[in-house]
XYZ file of C-alpha atoms in Angstrom:
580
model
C -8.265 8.455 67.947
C -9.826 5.550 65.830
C -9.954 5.698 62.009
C -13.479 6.425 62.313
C -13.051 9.523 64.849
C -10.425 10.594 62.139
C -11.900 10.386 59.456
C -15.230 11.916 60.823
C -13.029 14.874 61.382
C -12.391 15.320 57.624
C -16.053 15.079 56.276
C -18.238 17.908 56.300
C -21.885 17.301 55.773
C -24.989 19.763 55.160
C -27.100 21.398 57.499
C -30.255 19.398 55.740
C -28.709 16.344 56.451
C -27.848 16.522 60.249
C -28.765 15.368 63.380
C -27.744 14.255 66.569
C -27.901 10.768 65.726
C -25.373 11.051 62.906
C -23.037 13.148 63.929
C -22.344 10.683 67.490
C -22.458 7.589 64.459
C -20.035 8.964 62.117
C -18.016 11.542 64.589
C -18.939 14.148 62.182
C -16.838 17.064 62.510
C -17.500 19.832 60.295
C -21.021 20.961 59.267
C -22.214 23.710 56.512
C -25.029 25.880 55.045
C -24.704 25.852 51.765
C -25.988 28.806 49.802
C -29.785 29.701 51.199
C -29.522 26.612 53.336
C -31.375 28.195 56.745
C -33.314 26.731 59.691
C -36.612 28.398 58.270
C -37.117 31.577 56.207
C -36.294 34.577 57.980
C -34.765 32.742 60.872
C -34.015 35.045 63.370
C -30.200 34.706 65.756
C -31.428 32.445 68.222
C -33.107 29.868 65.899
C -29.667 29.617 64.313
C -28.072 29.819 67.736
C -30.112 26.597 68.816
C -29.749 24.788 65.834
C -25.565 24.977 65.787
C -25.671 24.532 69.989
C -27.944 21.058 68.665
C -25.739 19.960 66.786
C -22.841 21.033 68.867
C -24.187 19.474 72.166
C -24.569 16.070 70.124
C -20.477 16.371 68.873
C -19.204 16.969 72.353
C -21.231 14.018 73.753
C -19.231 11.682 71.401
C -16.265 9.903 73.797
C -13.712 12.617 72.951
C -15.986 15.259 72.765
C -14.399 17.062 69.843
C -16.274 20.319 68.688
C -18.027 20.930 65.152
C -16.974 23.558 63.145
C -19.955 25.113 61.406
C -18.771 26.766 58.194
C -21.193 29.371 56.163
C -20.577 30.975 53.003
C -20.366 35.054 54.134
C -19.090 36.412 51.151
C -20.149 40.292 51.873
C -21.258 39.806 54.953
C -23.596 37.247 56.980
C -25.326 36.521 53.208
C -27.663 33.819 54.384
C -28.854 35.504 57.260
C -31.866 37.495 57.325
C -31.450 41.063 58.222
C -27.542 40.525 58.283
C -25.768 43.767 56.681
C -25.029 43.131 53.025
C -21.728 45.083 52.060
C -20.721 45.568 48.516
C -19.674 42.683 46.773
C -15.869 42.172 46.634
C -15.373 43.664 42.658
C -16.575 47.229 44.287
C -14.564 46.918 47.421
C -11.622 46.728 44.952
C -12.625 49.685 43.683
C -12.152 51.620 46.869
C -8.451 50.719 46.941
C -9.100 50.801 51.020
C -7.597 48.393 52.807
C -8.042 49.550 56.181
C -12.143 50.114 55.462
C -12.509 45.980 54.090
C -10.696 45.027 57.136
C -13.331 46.825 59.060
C -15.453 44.875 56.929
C -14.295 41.804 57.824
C -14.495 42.260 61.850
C -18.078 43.321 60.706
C -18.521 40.431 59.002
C -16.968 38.144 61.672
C -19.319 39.418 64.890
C -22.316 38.956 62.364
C -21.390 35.290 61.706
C -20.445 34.742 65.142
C -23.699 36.177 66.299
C -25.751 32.923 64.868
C -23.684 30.557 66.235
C -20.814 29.933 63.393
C -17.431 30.226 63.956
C -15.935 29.611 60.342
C -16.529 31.542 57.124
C -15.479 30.979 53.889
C -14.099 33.663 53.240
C -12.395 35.984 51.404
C -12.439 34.623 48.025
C -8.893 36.054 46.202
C -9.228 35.179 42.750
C -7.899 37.566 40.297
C -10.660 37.558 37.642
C -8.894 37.931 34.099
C -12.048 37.513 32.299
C -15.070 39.611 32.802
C -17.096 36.369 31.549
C -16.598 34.391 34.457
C -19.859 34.529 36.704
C -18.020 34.852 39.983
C -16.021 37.897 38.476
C -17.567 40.022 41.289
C -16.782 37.403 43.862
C -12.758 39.153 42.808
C -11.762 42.340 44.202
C -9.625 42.734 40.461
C -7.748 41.704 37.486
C -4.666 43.216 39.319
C -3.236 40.423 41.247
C -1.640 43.340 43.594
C -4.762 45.331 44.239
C -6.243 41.550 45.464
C -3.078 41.831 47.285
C -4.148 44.720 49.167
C -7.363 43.511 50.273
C -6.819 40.404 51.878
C -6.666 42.358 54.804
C -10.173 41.554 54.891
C -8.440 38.244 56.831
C -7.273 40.316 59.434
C -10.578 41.726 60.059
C -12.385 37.961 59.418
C -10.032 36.343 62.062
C -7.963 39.603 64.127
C -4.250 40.468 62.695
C -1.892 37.886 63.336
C 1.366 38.985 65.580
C 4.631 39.464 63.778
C 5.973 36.517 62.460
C 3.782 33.944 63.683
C 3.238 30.827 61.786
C -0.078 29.083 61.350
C -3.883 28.995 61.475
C -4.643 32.426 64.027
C -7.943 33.010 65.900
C -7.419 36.274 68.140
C -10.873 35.056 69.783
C -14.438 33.838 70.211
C -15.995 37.575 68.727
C -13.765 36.307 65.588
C -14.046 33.271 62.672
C -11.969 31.102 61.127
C -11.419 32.754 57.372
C -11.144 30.617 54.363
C -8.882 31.972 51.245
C -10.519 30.491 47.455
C -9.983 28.952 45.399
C -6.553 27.497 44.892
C -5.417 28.179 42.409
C -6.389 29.993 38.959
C -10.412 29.871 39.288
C -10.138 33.354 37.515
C -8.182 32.737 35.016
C -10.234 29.681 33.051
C -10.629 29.721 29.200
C -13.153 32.190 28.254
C -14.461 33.139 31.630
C -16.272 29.990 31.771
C -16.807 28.490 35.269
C -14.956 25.275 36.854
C -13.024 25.085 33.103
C -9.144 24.802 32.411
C -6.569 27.635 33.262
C -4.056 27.035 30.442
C -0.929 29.535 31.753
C 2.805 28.365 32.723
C 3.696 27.900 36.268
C 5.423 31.389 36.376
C 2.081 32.735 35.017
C 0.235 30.816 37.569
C 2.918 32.210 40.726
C 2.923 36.021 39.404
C -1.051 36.467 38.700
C -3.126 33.963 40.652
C -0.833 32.642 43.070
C 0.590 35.826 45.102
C -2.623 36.678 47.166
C -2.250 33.785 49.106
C 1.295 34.543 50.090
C -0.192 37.468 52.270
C -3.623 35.290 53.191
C -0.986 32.602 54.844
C 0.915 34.998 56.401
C -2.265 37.084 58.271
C -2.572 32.578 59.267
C -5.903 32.253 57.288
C -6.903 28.744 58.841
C -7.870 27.134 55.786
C -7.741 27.405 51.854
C -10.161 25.897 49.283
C -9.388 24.129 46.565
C -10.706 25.518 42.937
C -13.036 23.125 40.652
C -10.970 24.805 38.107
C -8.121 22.442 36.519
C -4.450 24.108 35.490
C -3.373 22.699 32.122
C -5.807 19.517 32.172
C -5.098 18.706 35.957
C -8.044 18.853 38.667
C -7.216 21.539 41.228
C -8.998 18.617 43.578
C -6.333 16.342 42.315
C -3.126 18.334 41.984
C -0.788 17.093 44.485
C 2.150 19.164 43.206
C 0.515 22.591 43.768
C -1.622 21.373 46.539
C 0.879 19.354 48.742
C 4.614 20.142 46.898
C 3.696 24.065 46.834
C 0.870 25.137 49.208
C 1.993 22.911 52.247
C 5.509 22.687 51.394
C 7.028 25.506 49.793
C 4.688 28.239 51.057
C 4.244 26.793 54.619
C 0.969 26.329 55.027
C -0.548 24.937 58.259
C -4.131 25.085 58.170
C -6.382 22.831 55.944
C -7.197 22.429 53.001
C -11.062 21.971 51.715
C -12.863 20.998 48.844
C -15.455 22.728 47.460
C -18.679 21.919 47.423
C -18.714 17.901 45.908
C -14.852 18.882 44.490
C -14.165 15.622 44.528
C -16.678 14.634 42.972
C -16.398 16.326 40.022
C -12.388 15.086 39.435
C -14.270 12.395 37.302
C -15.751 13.417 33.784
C -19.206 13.463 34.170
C -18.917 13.810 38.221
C -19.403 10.425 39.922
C -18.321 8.069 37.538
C -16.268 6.948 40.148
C -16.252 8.440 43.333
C -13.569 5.893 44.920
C -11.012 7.174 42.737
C -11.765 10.783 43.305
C -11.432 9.966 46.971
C -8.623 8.623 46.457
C -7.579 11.164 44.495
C -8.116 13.607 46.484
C -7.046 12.749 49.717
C -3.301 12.231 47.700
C -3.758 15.658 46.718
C -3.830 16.881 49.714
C -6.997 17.614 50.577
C -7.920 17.527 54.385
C -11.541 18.406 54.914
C -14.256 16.700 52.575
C -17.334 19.246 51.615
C -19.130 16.153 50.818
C -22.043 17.264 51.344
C -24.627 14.784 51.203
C -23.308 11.131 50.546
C -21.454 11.308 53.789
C -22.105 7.643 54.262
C -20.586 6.521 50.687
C -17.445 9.104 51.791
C -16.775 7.626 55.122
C -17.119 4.016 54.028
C -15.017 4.452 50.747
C -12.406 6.447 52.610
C -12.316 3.780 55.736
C -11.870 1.115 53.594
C -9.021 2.486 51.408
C -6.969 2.914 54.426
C -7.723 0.002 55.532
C -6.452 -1.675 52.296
C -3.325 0.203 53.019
C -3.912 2.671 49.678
C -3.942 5.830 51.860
C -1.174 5.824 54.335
C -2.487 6.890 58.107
C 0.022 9.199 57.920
C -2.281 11.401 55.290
C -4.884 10.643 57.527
C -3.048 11.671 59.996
C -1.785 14.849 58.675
C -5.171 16.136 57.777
C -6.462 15.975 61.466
C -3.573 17.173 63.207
C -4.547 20.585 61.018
C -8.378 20.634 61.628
C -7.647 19.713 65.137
C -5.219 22.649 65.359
C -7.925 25.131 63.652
C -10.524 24.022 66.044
C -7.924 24.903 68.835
C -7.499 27.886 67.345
C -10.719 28.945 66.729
C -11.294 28.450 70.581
C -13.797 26.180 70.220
C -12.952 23.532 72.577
C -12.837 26.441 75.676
C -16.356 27.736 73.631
C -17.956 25.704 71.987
C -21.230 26.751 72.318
C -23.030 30.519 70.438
C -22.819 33.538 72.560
C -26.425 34.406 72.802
C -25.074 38.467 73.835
C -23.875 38.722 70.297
C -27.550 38.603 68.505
C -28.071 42.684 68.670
C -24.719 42.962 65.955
C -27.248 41.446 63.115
C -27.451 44.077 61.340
C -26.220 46.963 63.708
C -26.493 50.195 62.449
C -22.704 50.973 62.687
C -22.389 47.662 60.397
C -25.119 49.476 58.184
C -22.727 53.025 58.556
C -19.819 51.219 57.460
C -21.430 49.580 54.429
C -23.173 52.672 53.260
C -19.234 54.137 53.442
C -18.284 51.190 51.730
C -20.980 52.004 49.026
C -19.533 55.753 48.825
C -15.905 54.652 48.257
C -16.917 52.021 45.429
C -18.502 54.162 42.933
C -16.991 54.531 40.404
C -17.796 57.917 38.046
C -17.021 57.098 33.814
C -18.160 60.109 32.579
C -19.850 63.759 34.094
C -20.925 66.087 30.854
C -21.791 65.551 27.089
C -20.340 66.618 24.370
C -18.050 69.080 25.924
C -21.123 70.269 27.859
C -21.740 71.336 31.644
C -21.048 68.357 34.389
C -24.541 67.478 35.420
C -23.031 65.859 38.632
C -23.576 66.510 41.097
C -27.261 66.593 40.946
C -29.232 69.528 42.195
C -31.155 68.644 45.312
C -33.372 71.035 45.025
C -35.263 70.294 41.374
C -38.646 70.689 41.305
C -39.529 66.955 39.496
C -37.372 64.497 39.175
C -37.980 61.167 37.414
C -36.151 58.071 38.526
C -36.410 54.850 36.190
C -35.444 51.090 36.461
C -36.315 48.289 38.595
C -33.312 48.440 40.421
C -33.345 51.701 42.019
C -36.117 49.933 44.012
C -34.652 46.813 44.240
C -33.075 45.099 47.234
C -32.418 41.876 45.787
C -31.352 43.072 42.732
C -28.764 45.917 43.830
C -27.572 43.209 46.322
C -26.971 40.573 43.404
C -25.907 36.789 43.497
C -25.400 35.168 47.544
C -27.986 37.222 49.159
C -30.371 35.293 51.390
C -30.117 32.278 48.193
C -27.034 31.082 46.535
C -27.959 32.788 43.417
C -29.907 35.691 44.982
C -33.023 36.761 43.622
C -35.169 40.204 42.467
C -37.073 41.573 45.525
C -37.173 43.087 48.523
C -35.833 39.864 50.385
C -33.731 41.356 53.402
C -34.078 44.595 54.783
C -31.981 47.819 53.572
C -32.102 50.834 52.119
C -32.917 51.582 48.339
C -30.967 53.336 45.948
C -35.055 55.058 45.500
C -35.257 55.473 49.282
C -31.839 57.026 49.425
C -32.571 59.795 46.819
C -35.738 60.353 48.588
C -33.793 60.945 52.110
C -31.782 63.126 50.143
C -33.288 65.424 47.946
C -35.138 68.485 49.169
C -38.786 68.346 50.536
C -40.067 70.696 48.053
C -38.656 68.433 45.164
C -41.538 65.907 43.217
C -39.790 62.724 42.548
C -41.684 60.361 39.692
C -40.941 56.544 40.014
C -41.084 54.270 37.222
C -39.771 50.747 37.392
C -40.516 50.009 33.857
C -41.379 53.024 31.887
C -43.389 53.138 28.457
C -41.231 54.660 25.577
C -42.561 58.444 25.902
C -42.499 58.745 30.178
C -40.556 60.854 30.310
C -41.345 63.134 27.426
C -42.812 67.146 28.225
C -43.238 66.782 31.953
C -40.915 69.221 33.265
C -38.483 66.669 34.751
C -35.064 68.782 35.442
C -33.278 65.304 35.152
C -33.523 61.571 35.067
C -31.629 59.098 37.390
C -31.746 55.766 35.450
C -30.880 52.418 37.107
C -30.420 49.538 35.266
C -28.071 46.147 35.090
C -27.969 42.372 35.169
C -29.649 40.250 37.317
C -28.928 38.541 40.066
C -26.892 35.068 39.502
C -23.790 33.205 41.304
C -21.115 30.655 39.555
C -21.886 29.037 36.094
C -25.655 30.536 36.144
C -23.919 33.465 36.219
C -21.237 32.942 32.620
C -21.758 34.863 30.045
C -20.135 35.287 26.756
C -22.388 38.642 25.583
C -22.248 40.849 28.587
C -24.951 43.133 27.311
C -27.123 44.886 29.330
C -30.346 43.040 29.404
C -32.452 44.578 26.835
C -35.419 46.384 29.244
C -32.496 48.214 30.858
C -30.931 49.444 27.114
C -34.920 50.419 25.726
C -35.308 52.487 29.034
C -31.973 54.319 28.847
C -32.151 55.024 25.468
C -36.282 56.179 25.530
C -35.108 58.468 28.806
C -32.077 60.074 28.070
C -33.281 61.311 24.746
C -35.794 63.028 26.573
C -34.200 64.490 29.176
C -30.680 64.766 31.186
C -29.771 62.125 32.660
C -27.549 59.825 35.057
C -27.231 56.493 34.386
C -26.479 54.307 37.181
C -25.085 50.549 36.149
C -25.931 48.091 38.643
C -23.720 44.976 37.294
C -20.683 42.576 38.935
C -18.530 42.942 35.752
C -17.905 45.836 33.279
C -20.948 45.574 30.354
C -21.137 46.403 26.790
C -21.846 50.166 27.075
C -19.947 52.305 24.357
C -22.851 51.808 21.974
C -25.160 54.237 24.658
C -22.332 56.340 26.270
C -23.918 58.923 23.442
C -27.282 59.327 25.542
C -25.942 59.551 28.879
C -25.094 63.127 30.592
C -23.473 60.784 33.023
C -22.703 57.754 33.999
C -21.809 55.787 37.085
C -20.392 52.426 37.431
C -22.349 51.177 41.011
C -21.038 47.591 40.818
C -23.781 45.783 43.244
C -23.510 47.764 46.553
C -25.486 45.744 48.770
C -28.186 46.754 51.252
C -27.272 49.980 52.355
C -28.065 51.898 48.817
C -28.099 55.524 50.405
C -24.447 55.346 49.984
C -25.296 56.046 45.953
C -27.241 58.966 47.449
C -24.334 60.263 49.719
C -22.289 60.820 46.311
C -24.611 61.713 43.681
C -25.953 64.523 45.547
C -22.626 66.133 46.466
C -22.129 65.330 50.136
C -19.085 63.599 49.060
C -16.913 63.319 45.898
C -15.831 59.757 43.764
C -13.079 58.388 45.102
C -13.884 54.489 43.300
C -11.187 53.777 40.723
C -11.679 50.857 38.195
C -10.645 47.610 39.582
C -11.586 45.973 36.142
C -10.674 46.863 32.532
C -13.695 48.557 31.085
C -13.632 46.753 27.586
C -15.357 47.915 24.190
C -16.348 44.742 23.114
C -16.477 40.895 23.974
C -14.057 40.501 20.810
C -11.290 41.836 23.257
C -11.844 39.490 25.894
C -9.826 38.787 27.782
C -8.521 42.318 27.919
C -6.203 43.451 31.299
C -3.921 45.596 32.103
C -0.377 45.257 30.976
C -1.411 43.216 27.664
C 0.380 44.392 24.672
C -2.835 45.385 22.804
C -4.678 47.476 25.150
C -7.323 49.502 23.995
C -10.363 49.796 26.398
C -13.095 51.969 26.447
C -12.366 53.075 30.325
C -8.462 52.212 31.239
C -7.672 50.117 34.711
C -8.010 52.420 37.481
C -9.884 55.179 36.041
C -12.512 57.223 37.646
C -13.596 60.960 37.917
C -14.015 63.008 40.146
C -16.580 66.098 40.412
C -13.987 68.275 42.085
C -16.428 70.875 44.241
C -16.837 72.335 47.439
C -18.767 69.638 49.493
C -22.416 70.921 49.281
C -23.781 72.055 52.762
């Protein structure tokens, strides 16, 4: 190989800004979608199919015909994709403690990703989220490094379980993706929750909380692991050699690649840019192997050529980072299939993919409290009421009960993908001769004398992803507090948080009959249905502390002044006959 087909091999460009003509120039090898980057709104399979087999057909008509690797961020599921099944985000799978159910997940995941033509996923993400602040909190299955632990066996169902004892990137085959473990090391664990900032912990700290998921990730061979924009005591992840080259590819073994995040490098420098040389330089040290440059691919590749050149990168780096792409791209099967399997298309949204998520949904509810005052449990609800009023924009909701990375990077309100919602689900459920009243947005005296039984209020954040999504308050935005309060004084009621992170809620606990902790389930909101209704009990245990106030924070379990308002792994359970 030439420097130039090597170092083409390392940079990974954006969808927007390829074509045939520059991947055969600059022997691109990796290309992405960043989040909400499509071929057209509501693309359907085969206009992603033809798009990657474009840009695919132009890679293997270079002179050694190496294959792309097309990379997409499927975080609970095919995200991007248009009618793609939208699980629960990762802080309610925690809350199912079900390993075997997010592996099923992740084979899910995989033929949905494979069926539009991409054959890498970066996926899981395994940060243990210490601080319910951080706006990718609900990107982390839990606080508890172990219960993150547990369900990187998402990796097994992302890529097919590894045989005993083998060593390296594994691939079981072309129905399967490449999985991606981030972000190394200690993204949940920055200074007041805040996004990309400093994780300030020893190195012990550092091994025993954020470290040990990716112990089991390399050992299921997850073919690569991203780097974190997140620093540990002052140093750039994107920079660290120690942890990146002494500890990940030394002393734990691994063999895949390593990738930056989305312009990592870039942002070594403070403010980002100021001099992208040295953060090339930088990180390529480190130990990075695979550029997510995005966009100034030509700057990258002419920066990087000529500091090898000048002899201040050895070719043996160089070197060393291809031999591990190369040996994920073998391993992916890629170079026996390189193009999309057009049979695949009809898993897009399957309805055993919808099955399992609406299971998933079941398992991750989590129940806080079920009677008031020492009063009857009003859960579960009685199916046959007469009138039943149901409040809050988000029972109605797709895009907001499937939160941040759904269809856009930060997700949006509205019914942008199609599912089921949490409105449609009670509706399936409850009997015919039952009168249900929808209100989105309530005045103060709805639901006042109308001769509603009970209430089923859904409220909670809206959608967001990374730093949009940090915030030091973690209230419940103020619509959602006037219409729980105006309703449940009124009448019984279930309240129903739809949120990625625990929120400031002993102030209304008072009002509520009882209360459910939904996380953001994704598109399949029937699942909330399944439980409150009595077709199947709580089984969802707190993956998160459930704090009292944002003076706590951070607050986890195991700290020497613990004193939440809901403990680490509680939940309730009605305890009843299943309902026939």
């Amino acid at each position: 190989m030439t420097l130039e087909e090597k170092i083409g091999q390392m940079t990974q460009i954006e969808r927007e800004v390829s074509n045939s003509s520059v991947i055969q120039r600059y022997h691109i090898g990796s290309i992405l979608s960043g989040g909400g980057s499509v071929p057209a709104p509501k693309a359907t399979p085969e206009l992603w199919d033809n798009m990657i087999d474009d840009f695919q057909r132009a890679a293997l008509n270079t002179r050694l015909g190496i294959p792309l690797l097309y990379g997409i961020d499927a975080v609970h599921g095919n995200n991007n994709v248009y009618r793609a099944t939208i699980f629960p985000h990762n802080v309610g799978l925690g809350a199912t403690r079900d390993p075997i159910l997010v592996e099923k997940i992740g084979a899910a995941t995989a033929l949905e990703v494979r069926a539009t033509g991409i054959q890498y996923a970066f996926a899981p993400c395994v940060a243990v989220c210490r601080d319910p602040r951080w706006g990718r909190c609900y990107e982390s299955y839990s606080e508890d490094p172990e219960v993150v632990r547990t369900m990187t066996t998402i990796i097994d169902g992302l890529q097919g379980r590894a045989p005993a004892g083998w060593k390296g990137p594994y691939v079981q085959n072309s129905n399967k993706v490449a999985a991606c473990a981030k972000h190394f090391v200690g993204d949940g664990g920055t200074r007041k929750g805040i996004n990309e900032n400093d994780t300030v912990i020893s190195y012990d700290g550092l091994v025993s909380i954020h470290m040990r998921p990716y112990f089991d990730a390399i050992t299921k061979g997850v073919s690569s692991i991203m780097a974190s924009y997140s620093s540990w005591n002052g140093v750039k992840m994107h920079a660290n050699r120690f942890l990146l080259t002494d500890v990940l590819k030394g002393q734990l073994g691994f063999k895949g690649f390593i990738i930056s995040d989305w312009q990592g490098i870039d942002s070594i420098t403070s403010p980002p840019d100021a001099n992208y040389t040295f953060s090339i330089l930088a990180s390529i040290h480190a130990g990075i192997d695979m550029v997510m440059v995005p966009y100034m691919y030509e700057q990258f590749i002419s920066n990087l050529t000529y500091e090898v050149k000048s002899g201040n990168i050895p070719m043996s780096r160089i070197d060393d980072a291809v031999a591990r792409i190369l040996l994920v791209k073998f391993e992916t099967g890629l170079f026996e299939h390189p193009y999309a399997n057009k049979e695949l298309k009809s898993f897009i949204g399957q309805q055993a993919h919808r099955s399992l998520a609406r299971e998933a949904v079941r398992k991750s509810l989590v129940l806080l409290k079920n009677g008031k005052n020492g009063g009857s449990q009003l859960l579960p609800l009685n199916r046959d009421a007469k009138k039943v009023l149901v409040v809050g924009a988000h029972a109605n909701d797709i895009g907001l009960q499937c939160g941040g990375w759904t269809i856009s990077w930060h997700g949006k309100a509205g019914n942008t993908t199609p599912g089921t919602t949490i409105l449609e689900g009670i509706k399936e459920a409850i009997g015919d001769s039952s009168e249900i009243v929808y209100a989105a947005r309530p005045d103060r005296d709805f639901a006042k004398g109308r001769g509603f039984e009970y209430a089923i209020v859904v409220i909670g954040e809206s959608p967001y992803s990374e730093t949009q999504g940090d915030n030091q308050n973690l209230t419940i935005p103020s619509q959602g507090i006037e219409i729980l309060e105006n309703t449940c004084r009124a009448v019984k009621c279930l309240v129903i948080l739809i949120s990625g992170r625990p929120l400031v809620v002993e102030p209304y606990l008072q009002y509520m009959d009882a209360f459910i902790s939904a996380w953001l389930p994704g598109t399949e909101g029937n699942g909330i249905a399944d439980v409150v209704f009595g077709d199947y009990d709580f089984v969802g245990k707190l993956p998160r502390t459930w704090f009292r106030s944002v003076a706590q924070l951070p607050l986890n379990i195991g700290d020497k002044h613990y004193d939440p308002l809901f403990p680490f792994g509680f939940g309730l359970k009605m305890g009843f006959e299943k309902q026939k």
